[in-house]
mmCIF file of C-alpha atoms in Angstrom:
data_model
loop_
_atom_site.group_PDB
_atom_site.id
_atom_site.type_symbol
_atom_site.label_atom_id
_atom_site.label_comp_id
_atom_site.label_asym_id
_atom_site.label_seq_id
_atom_site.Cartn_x
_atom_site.Cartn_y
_atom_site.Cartn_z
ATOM 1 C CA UNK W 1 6.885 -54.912 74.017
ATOM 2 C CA UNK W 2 9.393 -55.149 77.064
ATOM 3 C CA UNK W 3 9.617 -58.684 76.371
ATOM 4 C CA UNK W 4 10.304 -58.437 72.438
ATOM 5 C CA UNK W 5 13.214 -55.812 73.183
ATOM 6 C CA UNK W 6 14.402 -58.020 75.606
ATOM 7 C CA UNK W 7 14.723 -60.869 72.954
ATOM 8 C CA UNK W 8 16.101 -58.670 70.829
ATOM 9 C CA UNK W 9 18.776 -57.769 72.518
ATOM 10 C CA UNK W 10 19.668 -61.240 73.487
ATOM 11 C CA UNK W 11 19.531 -62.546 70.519
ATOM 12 C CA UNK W 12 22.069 -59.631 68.977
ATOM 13 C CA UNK W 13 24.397 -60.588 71.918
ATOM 14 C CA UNK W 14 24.066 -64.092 71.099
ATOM 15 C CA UNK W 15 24.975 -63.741 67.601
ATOM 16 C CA UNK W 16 28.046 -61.054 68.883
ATOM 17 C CA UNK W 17 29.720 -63.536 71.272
ATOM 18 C CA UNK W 18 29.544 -65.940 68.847
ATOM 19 C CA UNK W 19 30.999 -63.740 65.673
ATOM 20 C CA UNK W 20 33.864 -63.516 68.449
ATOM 21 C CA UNK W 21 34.812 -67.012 68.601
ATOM 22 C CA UNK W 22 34.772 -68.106 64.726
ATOM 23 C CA UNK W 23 36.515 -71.533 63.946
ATOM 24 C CA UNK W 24 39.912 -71.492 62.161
ATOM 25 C CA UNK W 25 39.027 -71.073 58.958
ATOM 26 C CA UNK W 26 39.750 -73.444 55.452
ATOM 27 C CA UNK W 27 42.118 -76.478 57.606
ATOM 28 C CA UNK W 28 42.807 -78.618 55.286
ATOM 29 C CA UNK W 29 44.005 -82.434 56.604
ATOM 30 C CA UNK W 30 47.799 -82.603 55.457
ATOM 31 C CA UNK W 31 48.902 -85.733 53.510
ATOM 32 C CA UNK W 32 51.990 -88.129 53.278
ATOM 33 C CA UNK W 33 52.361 -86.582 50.024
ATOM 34 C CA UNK W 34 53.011 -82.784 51.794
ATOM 35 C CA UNK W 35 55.695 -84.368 54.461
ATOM 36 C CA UNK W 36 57.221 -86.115 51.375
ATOM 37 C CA UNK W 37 57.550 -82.615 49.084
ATOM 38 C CA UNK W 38 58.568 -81.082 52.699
ATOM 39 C CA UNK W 39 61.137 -83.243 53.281
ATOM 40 C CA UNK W 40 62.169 -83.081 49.656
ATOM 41 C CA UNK W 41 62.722 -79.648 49.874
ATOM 42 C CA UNK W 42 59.714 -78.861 47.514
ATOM 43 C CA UNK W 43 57.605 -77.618 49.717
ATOM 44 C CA UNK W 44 57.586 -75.150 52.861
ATOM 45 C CA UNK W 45 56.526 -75.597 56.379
ATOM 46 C CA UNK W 46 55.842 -72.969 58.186
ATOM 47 C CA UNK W 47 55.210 -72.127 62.187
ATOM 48 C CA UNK W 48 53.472 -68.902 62.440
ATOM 49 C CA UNK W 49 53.898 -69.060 66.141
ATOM 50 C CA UNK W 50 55.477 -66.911 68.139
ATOM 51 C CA UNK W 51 59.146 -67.745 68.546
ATOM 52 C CA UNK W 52 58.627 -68.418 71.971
ATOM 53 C CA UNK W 53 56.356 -71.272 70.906
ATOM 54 C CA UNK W 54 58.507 -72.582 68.795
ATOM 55 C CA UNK W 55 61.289 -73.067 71.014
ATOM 56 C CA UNK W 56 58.547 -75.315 73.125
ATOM 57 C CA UNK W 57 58.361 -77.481 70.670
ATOM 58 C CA UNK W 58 57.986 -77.688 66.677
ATOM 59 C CA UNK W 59 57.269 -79.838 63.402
ATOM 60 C CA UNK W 60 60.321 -80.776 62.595
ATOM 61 C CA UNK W 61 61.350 -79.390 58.875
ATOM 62 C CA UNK W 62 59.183 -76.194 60.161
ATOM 63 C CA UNK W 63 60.412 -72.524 59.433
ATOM 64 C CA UNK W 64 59.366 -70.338 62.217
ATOM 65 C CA UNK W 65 57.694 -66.959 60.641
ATOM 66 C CA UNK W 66 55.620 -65.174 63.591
ATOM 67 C CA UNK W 67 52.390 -63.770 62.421
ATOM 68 C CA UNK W 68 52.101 -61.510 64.794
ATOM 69 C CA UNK W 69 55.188 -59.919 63.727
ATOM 70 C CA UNK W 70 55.449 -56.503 62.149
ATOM 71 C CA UNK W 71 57.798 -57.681 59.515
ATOM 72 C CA UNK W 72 55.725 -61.014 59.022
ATOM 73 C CA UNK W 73 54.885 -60.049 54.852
ATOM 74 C CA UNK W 74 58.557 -58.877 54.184
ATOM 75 C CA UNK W 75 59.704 -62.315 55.636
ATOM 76 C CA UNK W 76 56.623 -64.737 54.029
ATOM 77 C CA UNK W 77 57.737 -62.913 50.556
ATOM 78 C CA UNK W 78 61.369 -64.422 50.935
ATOM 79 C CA UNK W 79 59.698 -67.758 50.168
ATOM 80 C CA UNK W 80 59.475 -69.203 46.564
ATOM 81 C CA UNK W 81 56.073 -68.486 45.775
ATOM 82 C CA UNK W 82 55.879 -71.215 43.200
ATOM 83 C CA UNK W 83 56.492 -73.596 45.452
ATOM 84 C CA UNK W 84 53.666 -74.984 48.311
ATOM 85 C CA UNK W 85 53.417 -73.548 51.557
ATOM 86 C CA UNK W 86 52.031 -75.489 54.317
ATOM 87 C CA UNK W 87 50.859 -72.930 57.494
ATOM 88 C CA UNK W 88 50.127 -73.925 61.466
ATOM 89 C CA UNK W 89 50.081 -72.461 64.387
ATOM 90 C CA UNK W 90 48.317 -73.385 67.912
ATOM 91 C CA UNK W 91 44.918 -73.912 66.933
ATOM 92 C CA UNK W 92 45.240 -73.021 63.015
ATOM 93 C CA UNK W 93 43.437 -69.352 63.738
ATOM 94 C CA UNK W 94 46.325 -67.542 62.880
ATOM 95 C CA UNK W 95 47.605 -70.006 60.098
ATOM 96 C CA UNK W 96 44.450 -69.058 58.841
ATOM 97 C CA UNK W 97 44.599 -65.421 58.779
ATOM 98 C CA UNK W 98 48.135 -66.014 57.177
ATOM 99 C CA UNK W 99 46.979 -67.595 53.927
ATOM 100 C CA UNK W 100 45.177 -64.499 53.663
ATOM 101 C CA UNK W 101 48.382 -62.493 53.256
ATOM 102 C CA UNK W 102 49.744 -65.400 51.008
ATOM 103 C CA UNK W 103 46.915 -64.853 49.052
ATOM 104 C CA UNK W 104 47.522 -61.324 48.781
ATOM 105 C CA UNK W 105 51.305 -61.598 47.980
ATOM 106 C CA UNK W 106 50.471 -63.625 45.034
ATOM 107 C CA UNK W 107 51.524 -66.929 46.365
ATOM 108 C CA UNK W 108 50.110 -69.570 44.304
ATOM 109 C CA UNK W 109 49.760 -72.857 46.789
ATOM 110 C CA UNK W 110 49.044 -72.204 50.764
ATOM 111 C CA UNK W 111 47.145 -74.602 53.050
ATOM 112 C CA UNK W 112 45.822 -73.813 56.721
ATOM 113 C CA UNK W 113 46.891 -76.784 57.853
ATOM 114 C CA UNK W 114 45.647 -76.661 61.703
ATOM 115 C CA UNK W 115 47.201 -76.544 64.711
ATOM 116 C CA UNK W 116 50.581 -77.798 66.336
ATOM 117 C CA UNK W 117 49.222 -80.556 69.055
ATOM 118 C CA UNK W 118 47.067 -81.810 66.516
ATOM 119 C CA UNK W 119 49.249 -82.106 63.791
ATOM 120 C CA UNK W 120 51.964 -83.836 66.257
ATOM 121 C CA UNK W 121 48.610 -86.457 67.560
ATOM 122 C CA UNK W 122 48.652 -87.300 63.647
ATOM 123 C CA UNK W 123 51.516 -88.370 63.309
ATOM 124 C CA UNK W 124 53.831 -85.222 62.024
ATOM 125 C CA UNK W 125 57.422 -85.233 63.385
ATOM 126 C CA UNK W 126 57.693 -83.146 66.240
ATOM 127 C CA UNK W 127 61.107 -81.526 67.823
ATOM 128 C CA UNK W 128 62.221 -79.262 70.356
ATOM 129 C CA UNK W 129 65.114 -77.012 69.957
ATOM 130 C CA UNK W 130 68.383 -78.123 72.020
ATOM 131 C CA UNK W 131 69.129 -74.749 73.025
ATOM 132 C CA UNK W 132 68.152 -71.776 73.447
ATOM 133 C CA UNK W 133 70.309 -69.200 72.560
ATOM 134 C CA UNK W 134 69.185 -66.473 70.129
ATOM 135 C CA UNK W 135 69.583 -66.342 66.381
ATOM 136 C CA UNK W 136 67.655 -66.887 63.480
ATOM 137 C CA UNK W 137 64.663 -69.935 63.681
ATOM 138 C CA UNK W 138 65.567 -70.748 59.794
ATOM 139 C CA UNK W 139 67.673 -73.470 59.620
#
């Protein structure tokens, strides 16, 4: 019986750690078509980094929006939400949990689209910001 409760419990612990560490969810592999309607202006890009990560370094054409902001939803909602919104972060965890919030703000295009390194080893143009004074990260 000692044994079995022993299982048990490992088994429950097991299945904890690894609720813990889900995968980023719904990354979907970006296109030429997205960089195209990016570049064109019909689509967004968006960094849900923290700024500080952003100023390291960036996709270029990228809005930075921090999701861990408290006014994240009042500054996702200034985008057209007719118009696509591509999301990525470091690892595309938190992009993830943003298209949740798009989702919920009645956006009608959003796409996890993964995380920054990633996206740069693909072949997305990457920038870093010349300096580093404060301001606004829209450009």
């Amino acid at each position: 019986m000692k044994r079995l409760t022993f299982l048990l419990l490992l088994l429950a612990s097991a299945l904890t750690v690894q609720a813990q560490h889900t995968a980023p969810k719904n990354i979907v592999k970006a296109d030429d078509q997205a960089l195209a309607k990016i570049k064109a202006g019909k689509a967004y890009l968006v960094d849900v980094r923290t700024p500080e990560e952003f100023d390291g370094g960036h996709l270029q054409y990228a809005k930075n929006i921090n999701f861990n902001s408290p006014d994240f939803k009042a500054q996702i909602s200034k985008l057209d939400k007719h118009k696509p919104v591509y999301l990525y972060c470091r690892s595309g965890n938190r992009s993830g949990k943003a298209t949740d919030t798009l989702h919920a703000l009645g956006f009608h295009s959003y796409y996890n689209i993964g995380g920054f390194e990633q996206l740069k080893a693909e072949g997305f143009p990457a920038e870093q910001l010349q300096t580093s004074a404060g301001g606004s990260h829209f450009r």
